[in-house]
Structure formats: C-alpha cells, structure tokens
C-alpha cells in the first residue's frame, strides 16, 4: 500500500538554514497551586482586560468573519496615519510587529548578509534572522544592560543590511537616549536599514528617551516598529506595524502574508486608537507599579537595571532557573533566561507583591 508506517518518515529536503534556527520558548500558562490565584508575568502582556468598546468592535467584526479581511488594511492604516502624522503610504501592518520584523529581514537580506543587534535582546531576533539564511551579529550589552551603540556601529560591515535597536530593551529594560541614537544613526551607512523597535515606547518615562519617529523623518533608512500588543493590550489579536519611507513600506506590504491581519484585529486596533486616552491611563498605572516594584527591589538589595518597559530584569545568572521555579511553586510564572536572569512583567498588584515577597526571601536565604 502507499501508506507510510508512522515510525518511518520519508526524508524530504528542508532548508539547511533551519538547523541554525533557535527555538522560541514562550511564557507558559501559570500552573495552579492549591489555594493561590495563579498569575502569569512571563510574556510582557497587559494585565488589564480589553475595554468594552474594543470587545464590542471585535464582536461586530465577528458577524462577518465568513469574509476575508480588507487586505489593504485601509481604515486602520488611515487612522494610524492621522494619529502619527505620517503619510498612509509610509505604513505597513502585520500579524504582530514580530511578523513585520520578519518581513523586514526578507526584504533586506540575501543569505549570508548580516543583521547587527544587541544581545541579550528580544529572542525573536535570532529566529527571524536565521530563518532567512542571514547571519546574526550579536553585540554584547554593557555591564548595566544597555545597548553599546558604539560597538554596534563598529560591527557594521559591507555585508550588513539591517541593524536592530530594541528600545526599551527586552528583556533587560533600559532605553537608548536621543543623543546616543543620533550619534549612532549618523555612523551607519545610509543604505543600511536601521530598525528602531519601540514595542514598549508608551511605558517610557525618562526625558532622554526619544520618539523614534523624529529619526524616521530625518533619515530615510530608519524604520520604526510598533505594536498593539503591549500598551494597547491586544497581544492575542496580533497586530503591529512599521513606519518607513515609501519604498521600504511598499516592499514590506509585498512581503506580507496575504490577508494576514484579520478583520477582528483591524477593528480592535481602530477601536483602541479611538480609546487611546482611556488606555494611556492604564499605562500610567502600570508605570507607577513598575516604579514601585523597581524601587522595592533596589531597596531589597537587587542590582536591577533601569526599567523603561512594562517589566523588570533580575540579573540572577546561574540562579535564573531556580528562581523561576521558586516563583512557579507560588503560582507565579516569570520568564527565566538560563544562566542570565529573569524577566518579570508588571502585572496585577497582587502578582507584583508576590514577586517582591519571593525576591526578598531569595536574598535573605542567601545571606
Ligand atoms: N519587539 C519586542 C522588543 C518585543 O518584546 C515584542 C513582544 N514580546 C515584539 C516586538 C513583538 O510583539 P508583537 O509581535 O506581539 O507585536
């Protein structure tokens, strides 16, 4: 018969580049512990439930989900263009900013070309780069967990096609300053695309943190990447976008999966832009919680880097995984990076308090 026994798969040719693609380890759902509310602070999600107006927009859109969405994402693009003060032709949407990032790699890199970015940074970077067959050039963060933009500029070669700047940096927290960014962009050749990943922009409070759109306006090779997943609380719907000069934005739209952004996601994003003031009040509350958590950790004696996103970084080194296990035992899911540290998102007040309790005990048990 033509049926294959399950234990004898037919060898097929897959791309060699796949061997170099690291696995993404997403935050797991919280494991229940008897008598405790479980909390997940491992994926930098927004702990607030969606606004009723946004739920209504999604419900209305659900009534026509037998139809394909608007492939041009016209209404959302128009709303974004007005909100940001950029031409609609300079926008490209995607199924989360991570998809737009993958499109950016596709439109710039041939196999063997180089993508320069700081490390440790967002774990999707090495994945999308390796998948395209390009080569990652990872530039270590400084001792205080910041981008070393001088070293990154020096790492640019003739093969570099893309440079990624994650600000604030996931998972460590610091943001680059406007002065640093200005000096950096001036050093990068004008035909190399500089992506400024501002997934957490809305949470920044330091005066020195720029709005990267100012750089896109001055430098045609600068692309700004943003998302509805964090401050806008739409992580589950997958919608993000890039702001770029026309030629780049057009190429990004070409590289997108046809009909990728669903109508539910498009309508939710439009409703969220309309409810921006309400959502930014929540962001202010999360920022206040971040400041409270950060100050308490410093008070306890932790060496926590500046936190400009909706998360804090505990540089635990070899203790990262044991610390995450201690949290798990208390029904709290955090995100360990083995041998490096633990990233904890700012969540519900009770989740944050539980984290502070565990963190305090951890230091005491090691005194
Ligand atoms: N950039 C950074 C720095 C992130 O941390 C994330 C989410 N973890 C993203 C981009 C991707 O977000 P999304 O695909 O949900 O828009």
PDB file of C-alpha atoms in Angstrom, residues 82-266:
ATOM      1  CA  UNK A  82      -3.651  60.552  11.220  1.00  0.00           C
ATOM      2  CA  UNK A  83      -2.635  59.601  14.730  1.00  0.00           C
ATOM      3  CA  UNK A  84       1.090  59.569  13.915  1.00  0.00           C
ATOM      4  CA  UNK A  85       1.135  62.392  11.387  1.00  0.00           C
ATOM      5  CA  UNK A  86       2.751  60.287   8.648  1.00  0.00           C
ATOM      6  CA  UNK A  87       1.605  59.507   5.078  1.00  0.00           C
ATOM      7  CA  UNK A  88      -0.507  56.315   4.834  1.00  0.00           C
ATOM      8  CA  UNK A  89       1.946  55.075   2.199  1.00  0.00           C
ATOM      9  CA  UNK A  90       4.663  55.018   4.860  1.00  0.00           C
ATOM     10  CA  UNK A  91       2.836  52.399   6.941  1.00  0.00           C
ATOM     11  CA  UNK A  92       2.923  48.608   6.739  1.00  0.00           C
ATOM     12  CA  UNK A  93       0.889  46.464   9.105  1.00  0.00           C
ATOM     13  CA  UNK A  94       1.417  42.832  10.017  1.00  0.00           C
ATOM     14  CA  UNK A  95       0.364  39.997  12.278  1.00  0.00           C
ATOM     15  CA  UNK A  96       2.210  41.431  15.263  1.00  0.00           C
ATOM     16  CA  UNK A  97       5.347  43.526  14.939  1.00  0.00           C
ATOM     17  CA  UNK A  98       7.322  40.288  15.002  1.00  0.00           C
ATOM     18  CA  UNK A  99       5.827  39.427  11.591  1.00  0.00           C
ATOM     19  CA  UNK A 100       6.710  42.893  10.278  1.00  0.00           C
ATOM     20  CA  UNK A 101      10.230  42.307  11.560  1.00  0.00           C
ATOM     21  CA  UNK A 102      10.416  39.004   9.659  1.00  0.00           C
ATOM     22  CA  UNK A 103       9.249  40.905   6.546  1.00  0.00           C
ATOM     23  CA  UNK A 104      11.987  43.489   7.141  1.00  0.00           C
ATOM     24  CA  UNK A 105      14.595  40.739   7.126  1.00  0.00           C
ATOM     25  CA  UNK A 106      13.068  39.214   3.990  1.00  0.00           C
ATOM     26  CA  UNK A 107      13.145  42.466   2.043  1.00  0.00           C
ATOM     27  CA  UNK A 108      16.717  43.376   3.019  1.00  0.00           C
ATOM     28  CA  UNK A 109      18.786  40.206   3.424  1.00  0.00           C
ATOM     29  CA  UNK A 110      20.153  37.680   0.996  1.00  0.00           C
ATOM     30  CA  UNK A 111      21.588  34.510   2.554  1.00  0.00           C
ATOM     31  CA  UNK A 112      24.905  35.372   4.202  1.00  0.00           C
ATOM     32  CA  UNK A 113      24.054  39.044   4.732  1.00  0.00           C
ATOM     33  CA  UNK A 114      24.449  40.326   8.271  1.00  0.00           C
ATOM     34  CA  UNK A 115      21.995  41.678  10.804  1.00  0.00           C
ATOM     35  CA  UNK A 116      23.531  43.543  13.739  1.00  0.00           C
ATOM     36  CA  UNK A 117      21.714  43.772  17.060  1.00  0.00           C
ATOM     37  CA  UNK A 118      22.453  43.904  20.768  1.00  0.00           C
ATOM     38  CA  UNK A 119      22.441  40.740  22.843  1.00  0.00           C
ATOM     39  CA  UNK A 120      20.721  39.844  25.103  1.00  0.00           C
ATOM     40  CA  UNK A 121      17.672  41.280  23.396  1.00  0.00           C
ATOM     41  CA  UNK A 122      14.303  40.108  22.047  1.00  0.00           C
ATOM     42  CA  UNK A 123      14.534  36.378  21.439  1.00  0.00           C
ATOM     43  CA  UNK A 124      12.683  36.511  18.114  1.00  0.00           C
ATOM     44  CA  UNK A 125      15.604  38.410  16.515  1.00  0.00           C
ATOM     45  CA  UNK A 126      17.949  35.405  16.056  1.00  0.00           C
ATOM     46  CA  UNK A 127      14.995  33.298  14.897  1.00  0.00           C
ATOM     47  CA  UNK A 128      13.809  35.556  12.084  1.00  0.00           C
ATOM     48  CA  UNK A 129      17.390  36.226  11.001  1.00  0.00           C
ATOM     49  CA  UNK A 130      18.386  32.537  10.914  1.00  0.00           C
ATOM     50  CA  UNK A 131      15.167  31.586   9.102  1.00  0.00           C
ATOM     51  CA  UNK A 132      16.024  33.954   6.276  1.00  0.00           C
ATOM     52  CA  UNK A 133      19.514  32.471   5.930  1.00  0.00           C
ATOM     53  CA  UNK A 134      21.128  35.714   7.075  1.00  0.00           C
ATOM     54  CA  UNK A 135      23.772  35.867   9.808  1.00  0.00           C
ATOM     55  CA  UNK A 136      23.234  37.377  13.243  1.00  0.00           C
ATOM     56  CA  UNK A 137      25.968  39.644  14.577  1.00  0.00           C
ATOM     57  CA  UNK A 138      25.244  39.986  18.280  1.00  0.00           C
ATOM     58  CA  UNK A 139      26.899  42.840  20.149  1.00  0.00           C
ATOM     59  CA  UNK A 140      27.035  42.344  23.944  1.00  0.00           C
ATOM     60  CA  UNK A 141      25.140  44.781  26.153  1.00  0.00           C
ATOM     61  CA  UNK A 142      27.159  46.975  28.519  1.00  0.00           C
ATOM     62  CA  UNK A 143      27.600  45.938  32.161  1.00  0.00           C
ATOM     63  CA  UNK A 144      24.494  47.940  33.067  1.00  0.00           C
ATOM     64  CA  UNK A 145      22.416  46.040  30.491  1.00  0.00           C
ATOM     65  CA  UNK A 146      22.268  48.875  27.944  1.00  0.00           C
ATOM     66  CA  UNK A 147      22.878  48.927  24.191  1.00  0.00           C
ATOM     67  CA  UNK A 148      26.547  49.532  23.353  1.00  0.00           C
ATOM     68  CA  UNK A 149      25.793  51.647  20.297  1.00  0.00           C
ATOM     69  CA  UNK A 150      29.458  52.485  19.657  1.00  0.00           C
ATOM     70  CA  UNK A 151      30.318  48.790  19.452  1.00  0.00           C
ATOM     71  CA  UNK A 152      27.233  48.178  17.309  1.00  0.00           C
ATOM     72  CA  UNK A 153      28.308  50.870  14.840  1.00  0.00           C
ATOM     73  CA  UNK A 154      31.744  49.251  14.668  1.00  0.00           C
ATOM     74  CA  UNK A 155      30.157  45.852  13.988  1.00  0.00           C
ATOM     75  CA  UNK A 156      28.600  47.140  10.746  1.00  0.00           C
ATOM     76  CA  UNK A 157      30.397  45.721   7.672  1.00  0.00           C
ATOM     77  CA  UNK A 158      29.856  45.657   3.905  1.00  0.00           C
ATOM     78  CA  UNK A 159      27.575  42.663   4.462  1.00  0.00           C
ATOM     79  CA  UNK A 160      25.327  44.427   6.980  1.00  0.00           C
ATOM     80  CA  UNK A 161      21.841  45.046   5.622  1.00  0.00           C
ATOM     81  CA  UNK A 162      19.901  45.597   8.821  1.00  0.00           C
ATOM     82  CA  UNK A 163      20.584  46.917  12.311  1.00  0.00           C
ATOM     83  CA  UNK A 164      18.052  46.371  15.098  1.00  0.00           C
ATOM     84  CA  UNK A 165      17.818  48.706  18.075  1.00  0.00           C
ATOM     85  CA  UNK A 166      15.410  47.494  20.753  1.00  0.00           C
ATOM     86  CA  UNK A 167      14.419  50.402  22.968  1.00  0.00           C
ATOM     87  CA  UNK A 168      13.480  49.863  25.754  1.00  0.00           C
ATOM     88  CA  UNK A 169      15.458  46.651  25.519  1.00  0.00           C
ATOM     89  CA  UNK A 170      13.569  43.422  26.094  1.00  0.00           C
ATOM     90  CA  UNK A 171      14.389  41.704  28.459  1.00  0.00           C
ATOM     91  CA  UNK A 172      16.779  43.996  30.377  1.00  0.00           C
ATOM     92  CA  UNK A 173      14.785  47.258  30.465  1.00  0.00           C
ATOM     93  CA  UNK A 174      16.980  50.297  29.644  1.00  0.00           C
ATOM     94  CA  UNK A 175      16.115  52.572  26.709  1.00  0.00           C
ATOM     95  CA  UNK A 176      18.607  54.334  24.443  1.00  0.00           C
ATOM     96  CA  UNK A 177      18.792  58.120  24.689  1.00  0.00           C
ATOM     97  CA  UNK A 178      18.130  60.542  21.864  1.00  0.00           C
ATOM     98  CA  UNK A 179      21.786  61.648  21.882  1.00  0.00           C
ATOM     99  CA  UNK A 180      23.028  58.058  21.654  1.00  0.00           C
ATOM    100  CA  UNK A 181      20.638  57.305  18.818  1.00  0.00           C
ATOM    101  CA  UNK A 182      21.532  60.475  16.909  1.00  0.00           C
ATOM    102  CA  UNK A 183      25.253  59.684  17.057  1.00  0.00           C
ATOM    103  CA  UNK A 184      24.590  56.080  16.076  1.00  0.00           C
ATOM    104  CA  UNK A 185      22.345  56.761  13.087  1.00  0.00           C
ATOM    105  CA  UNK A 186      24.914  59.261  11.796  1.00  0.00           C
ATOM    106  CA  UNK A 187      27.557  56.490  11.773  1.00  0.00           C
ATOM    107  CA  UNK A 188      25.523  53.789   9.999  1.00  0.00           C
ATOM    108  CA  UNK A 189      25.833  53.858   6.174  1.00  0.00           C
ATOM    109  CA  UNK A 190      22.735  55.377   4.557  1.00  0.00           C
ATOM    110  CA  UNK A 191      21.914  52.220   2.597  1.00  0.00           C
ATOM    111  CA  UNK A 192      21.695  50.058   5.741  1.00  0.00           C
ATOM    112  CA  UNK A 193      18.227  49.894   7.290  1.00  0.00           C
ATOM    113  CA  UNK A 194      18.112  50.824  10.985  1.00  0.00           C
ATOM    114  CA  UNK A 195      15.073  49.368  12.737  1.00  0.00           C
ATOM    115  CA  UNK A 196      14.069  51.011  15.987  1.00  0.00           C
ATOM    116  CA  UNK A 197      11.852  48.524  17.797  1.00  0.00           C
ATOM    117  CA  UNK A 198       9.641  50.592  20.072  1.00  0.00           C
ATOM    118  CA  UNK A 199       7.334  47.821  21.300  1.00  0.00           C
ATOM    119  CA  UNK A 200       7.376  49.372  24.794  1.00  0.00           C
ATOM    120  CA  UNK A 201       7.588  53.083  23.882  1.00  0.00           C
ATOM    121  CA  UNK A 202       4.403  54.055  25.743  1.00  0.00           C
ATOM    122  CA  UNK A 203       5.889  52.886  29.059  1.00  0.00           C
ATOM    123  CA  UNK A 204       8.994  55.074  28.872  1.00  0.00           C
ATOM    124  CA  UNK A 205       9.327  57.958  31.332  1.00  0.00           C
ATOM    125  CA  UNK A 206      12.960  59.113  31.117  1.00  0.00           C
ATOM    126  CA  UNK A 207      13.204  62.534  29.463  1.00  0.00           C
ATOM    127  CA  UNK A 208      16.181  61.399  27.399  1.00  0.00           C
ATOM    128  CA  UNK A 209      14.119  58.746  25.553  1.00  0.00           C
ATOM    129  CA  UNK A 210      13.240  59.984  22.059  1.00  0.00           C
ATOM    130  CA  UNK A 211      10.221  59.270  19.893  1.00  0.00           C
ATOM    131  CA  UNK A 212      11.933  57.414  17.065  1.00  0.00           C
ATOM    132  CA  UNK A 213       9.576  58.944  14.501  1.00  0.00           C
ATOM    133  CA  UNK A 214      11.804  62.029  14.673  1.00  0.00           C
ATOM    134  CA  UNK A 215      14.653  59.876  13.320  1.00  0.00           C
ATOM    135  CA  UNK A 216      12.496  58.319  10.591  1.00  0.00           C
ATOM    136  CA  UNK A 217      11.606  61.858   9.490  1.00  0.00           C
ATOM    137  CA  UNK A 218      15.276  62.846   9.172  1.00  0.00           C
ATOM    138  CA  UNK A 219      16.815  59.580   7.934  1.00  0.00           C
ATOM    139  CA  UNK A 220      15.233  57.620   5.063  1.00  0.00           C
ATOM    140  CA  UNK A 221      16.971  54.422   6.246  1.00  0.00           C
ATOM    141  CA  UNK A 222      15.290  54.482   9.678  1.00  0.00           C
ATOM    142  CA  UNK A 223      12.264  52.242  10.215  1.00  0.00           C
ATOM    143  CA  UNK A 224      10.135  52.432  13.363  1.00  0.00           C
ATOM    144  CA  UNK A 225       8.454  49.263  14.589  1.00  0.00           C
ATOM    145  CA  UNK A 226       5.421  49.434  16.899  1.00  0.00           C
ATOM    146  CA  UNK A 227       2.776  47.095  18.242  1.00  0.00           C
ATOM    147  CA  UNK A 228      -0.750  46.979  19.646  1.00  0.00           C
ATOM    148  CA  UNK A 229       0.274  44.043  21.874  1.00  0.00           C
ATOM    149  CA  UNK A 230       1.649  45.857  24.920  1.00  0.00           C
ATOM    150  CA  UNK A 231       0.293  49.296  25.895  1.00  0.00           C
ATOM    151  CA  UNK A 232      -2.863  48.728  23.822  1.00  0.00           C
ATOM    152  CA  UNK A 233      -3.404  45.266  25.304  1.00  0.00           C
ATOM    153  CA  UNK A 234      -4.147  43.374  22.069  1.00  0.00           C
ATOM    154  CA  UNK A 235      -1.439  40.677  22.286  1.00  0.00           C
ATOM    155  CA  UNK A 236      -3.950  37.941  21.476  1.00  0.00           C
ATOM    156  CA  UNK A 237      -5.071  39.555  18.213  1.00  0.00           C
ATOM    157  CA  UNK A 238      -1.638  40.035  16.589  1.00  0.00           C
ATOM    158  CA  UNK A 239      -1.313  43.452  15.051  1.00  0.00           C
ATOM    159  CA  UNK A 240       1.785  45.574  14.696  1.00  0.00           C
ATOM    160  CA  UNK A 241       3.192  47.990  12.131  1.00  0.00           C
ATOM    161  CA  UNK A 242       6.230  49.701  10.696  1.00  0.00           C
ATOM    162  CA  UNK A 243       6.673  53.347   9.736  1.00  0.00           C
ATOM    163  CA  UNK A 244       9.163  53.630   6.889  1.00  0.00           C
ATOM    164  CA  UNK A 245       9.884  55.590   3.745  1.00  0.00           C
ATOM    165  CA  UNK A 246       7.575  54.718   0.859  1.00  0.00           C
ATOM    166  CA  UNK A 247       9.926  52.323  -0.957  1.00  0.00           C
ATOM    167  CA  UNK A 248      10.516  50.260   2.195  1.00  0.00           C
ATOM    168  CA  UNK A 249       6.848  50.304   3.256  1.00  0.00           C
ATOM    169  CA  UNK A 250       5.789  49.140  -0.210  1.00  0.00           C
ATOM    170  CA  UNK A 251       8.296  46.268  -0.077  1.00  0.00           C
ATOM    171  CA  UNK A 252       7.037  45.325   3.395  1.00  0.00           C
ATOM    172  CA  UNK A 253       3.455  45.147   2.131  1.00  0.00           C
ATOM    173  CA  UNK A 254       4.642  42.922  -0.749  1.00  0.00           C
ATOM    174  CA  UNK A 255       6.329  40.557   1.715  1.00  0.00           C
ATOM    175  CA  UNK A 256       3.262  40.255   3.967  1.00  0.00           C
ATOM    176  CA  UNK A 257       1.136  37.140   4.153  1.00  0.00           C
ATOM    177  CA  UNK A 258      -1.957  37.981   2.075  1.00  0.00           C
ATOM    178  CA  UNK A 259      -4.939  38.786   4.350  1.00  0.00           C
ATOM    179  CA  UNK A 260      -2.696  38.285   7.405  1.00  0.00           C
ATOM    180  CA  UNK A 261      -4.234  40.871   9.727  1.00  0.00           C
ATOM    181  CA  UNK A 262      -7.763  39.683  10.478  1.00  0.00           C
ATOM    182  CA  UNK A 263     -10.773  41.982  10.453  1.00  0.00           C
ATOM    183  CA  UNK A 264     -11.190  41.332  14.184  1.00  0.00           C
ATOM    184  CA  UNK A 265      -7.649  42.592  14.741  1.00  0.00           C
ATOM    185  CA  UNK A 266      -8.125  45.577  12.405  1.00  0.00           C
TER     186      UNK A 266
END
